[in-house]
Amino acid sequence: EAGVAQSPRYKIIEKRQSVAFWCNPISGHATLYWYQQILGQGPKLLIQFQNNGVVDDSQLPKDRFSAERLKGVDSTLKIQPAKLEDSAVYLCASSPRTNNEQFFGPGTRLTVL
Amino acid sequence: AQKVTQAQTEISVVEKEDVTLDCVYETRDTTYYLFWYKQPPSGELVFLIRRNSFDEQNEISGRYSWNFQKSTSSFNFTITASQVVDSAVYFCALSEARDTGGFKTIFGAGTRLFVKA
């Protein structure tokens, strides 16, 4: 069974530029999560989808971050414009249901200069 | 309110020592789930165990064991006879029901384990 795929693995941008991350969850997993992990901290939930609907985006900085999950499968997370403090690893995870264990992708390491 | 505390920031042991990673949680709910994940240097979080709040039986899986105590709101993780490959950051997580349905998961800050040869 294929795992959670993410791309790109690394991205370096200047502040005020835009960036997008892509995630393909495990087939059949209804729940998809985007997390931000700052160095030395635990993952912080940015947004959670159930199929193609948003369940929780309370910690998503909506003035600059946006995410979508079209057709309840793949998802993209966008930052526009990026700030220095957005430097982090962005993790995508999926699970069959919200109380199940989550399966994580390899993450995208973003550096904002 | 949901909260997960991993008070140990870093632990360093010598190979073959036993080591326990502590996790203390806070929740208002009677139904919740607890998890441990491992994040090796490669960066990808790997699921280790899931426990529901009604099952306080301790669990052993090879060199790994977990001690769940509702009375102290703790879910500790012990590695017996540690190996260099156990070096990683370990996260404890708590899933609690949302008012709007489904569950919300929060992660602790993690404990970095160094196992020296």
PDB file of C-alpha atoms in Angstrom, chain A residues 4 9 33 35 37 39-43 45 48 55-56 58-59 91 98-106, chain B residues 33 35 37 39 42-47 50 91 95 98 100-110 112:
ATOM      1  CA  VAL A   4       1.238   9.558   1.914  1.00  0.00           C
ATOM      2  CA  ARG A   9      10.512  17.883  -0.264  1.00  0.00           C
ATOM      3  CA  TYR A  33      -4.500  16.888   7.858  1.00  0.00           C
ATOM      4  CA  TYR A  35       0.434  20.338  10.135  1.00  0.00           C
ATOM      5  CA  GLN A  37       6.162  21.711  12.604  1.00  0.00           C
ATOM      6  CA  LEU A  39      12.049  23.150  14.689  1.00  0.00           C
ATOM      7  CA  GLY A  40      12.032  21.676  18.184  1.00  0.00           C
ATOM      8  CA  GLN A  41       8.247  21.626  18.508  1.00  0.00           C
ATOM      9  CA  GLY A  42       5.447  19.151  17.988  1.00  0.00           C
ATOM     10  CA  PRO A  43       3.220  19.267  14.933  1.00  0.00           C
ATOM     11  CA  LEU A  45      -2.660  21.368  13.127  1.00  0.00           C
ATOM     12  CA  GLN A  48      -8.295  19.161   8.758  1.00  0.00           C
ATOM     13  CA  VAL A  55     -13.577  20.223   9.684  1.00  0.00           C
ATOM     14  CA  ASP A  56     -11.137  22.513  11.492  1.00  0.00           C
ATOM     15  CA  SER A  58      -9.096  27.399  13.509  1.00  0.00           C
ATOM     16  CA  GLN A  59      -5.299  27.653  13.560  1.00  0.00           C
ATOM     17  CA  LEU A  91       3.453  17.705   7.204  1.00  0.00           C
ATOM     18  CA  THR A  98     -10.654  11.040  12.889  1.00  0.00           C
ATOM     19  CA  ASN A  99      -9.986   8.831  15.926  1.00  0.00           C
ATOM     20  CA  ASN A 100      -7.599   6.537  14.081  1.00  0.00           C
ATOM     21  CA  GLU A 101      -3.862   6.706  13.941  1.00  0.00           C
ATOM     22  CA  GLN A 102      -2.528   9.089  11.333  1.00  0.00           C
ATOM     23  CA  PHE A 103      -0.166   8.192   8.531  1.00  0.00           C
ATOM     24  CA  PHE A 104       2.320  10.920   7.729  1.00  0.00           C
ATOM     25  CA  GLY A 105       4.099  11.920   4.586  1.00  0.00           C
ATOM     26  CA  PRO A 106       7.797  12.848   4.512  1.00  0.00           C
TER      27      PRO A 106
ATOM     28  CA  TYR B  33      -7.528   8.229  22.422  1.00  0.00           C
ATOM     29  CA  PHE B  35      -1.020   7.789  20.695  1.00  0.00           C
ATOM     30  CA  TYR B  37       4.641   8.464  17.336  1.00  0.00           C
ATOM     31  CA  GLN B  39      10.095  10.792  14.322  1.00  0.00           C
ATOM     32  CA  SER B  42      14.580  11.246   8.298  1.00  0.00           C
ATOM     33  CA  GLY B  43      11.627  13.311   9.534  1.00  0.00           C
ATOM     34  CA  GLU B  44       8.616  11.118   8.813  1.00  0.00           C
ATOM     35  CA  LEU B  45       6.414  10.471  11.840  1.00  0.00           C
ATOM     36  CA  VAL B  46       5.712   6.803  12.394  1.00  0.00           C
ATOM     37  CA  PHE B  47       2.752   5.532  14.385  1.00  0.00           C
ATOM     38  CA  ARG B  50      -3.123   3.810  19.913  1.00  0.00           C
ATOM     39  CA  PHE B  91       5.650  12.404  20.397  1.00  0.00           C
ATOM     40  CA  SER B  95      -7.498  12.800  20.406  1.00  0.00           C
ATOM     41  CA  ARG B  98     -15.065  17.884  18.931  1.00  0.00           C
ATOM     42  CA  THR B 100     -19.045  19.596  16.012  1.00  0.00           C
ATOM     43  CA  GLY B 101     -18.324  15.880  15.611  1.00  0.00           C
ATOM     44  CA  GLY B 102     -15.224  13.814  14.937  1.00  0.00           C
ATOM     45  CA  PHE B 103     -12.025  14.011  16.926  1.00  0.00           C
ATOM     46  CA  LYS B 104      -9.281  16.590  17.279  1.00  0.00           C
ATOM     47  CA  THR B 105      -5.684  15.550  17.888  1.00  0.00           C
ATOM     48  CA  ILE B 106      -2.999  17.553  19.620  1.00  0.00           C
ATOM     49  CA  PHE B 107       0.645  16.599  19.983  1.00  0.00           C
ATOM     50  CA  GLY B 108       3.054  17.118  22.823  1.00  0.00           C
ATOM     51  CA  ALA B 109       6.322  18.962  22.257  1.00  0.00           C
ATOM     52  CA  GLY B 110       8.243  15.721  21.953  1.00  0.00           C
ATOM     53  CA  ARG B 112      14.420  13.706  21.857  1.00  0.00           C
TER      54      ARG B 112
END
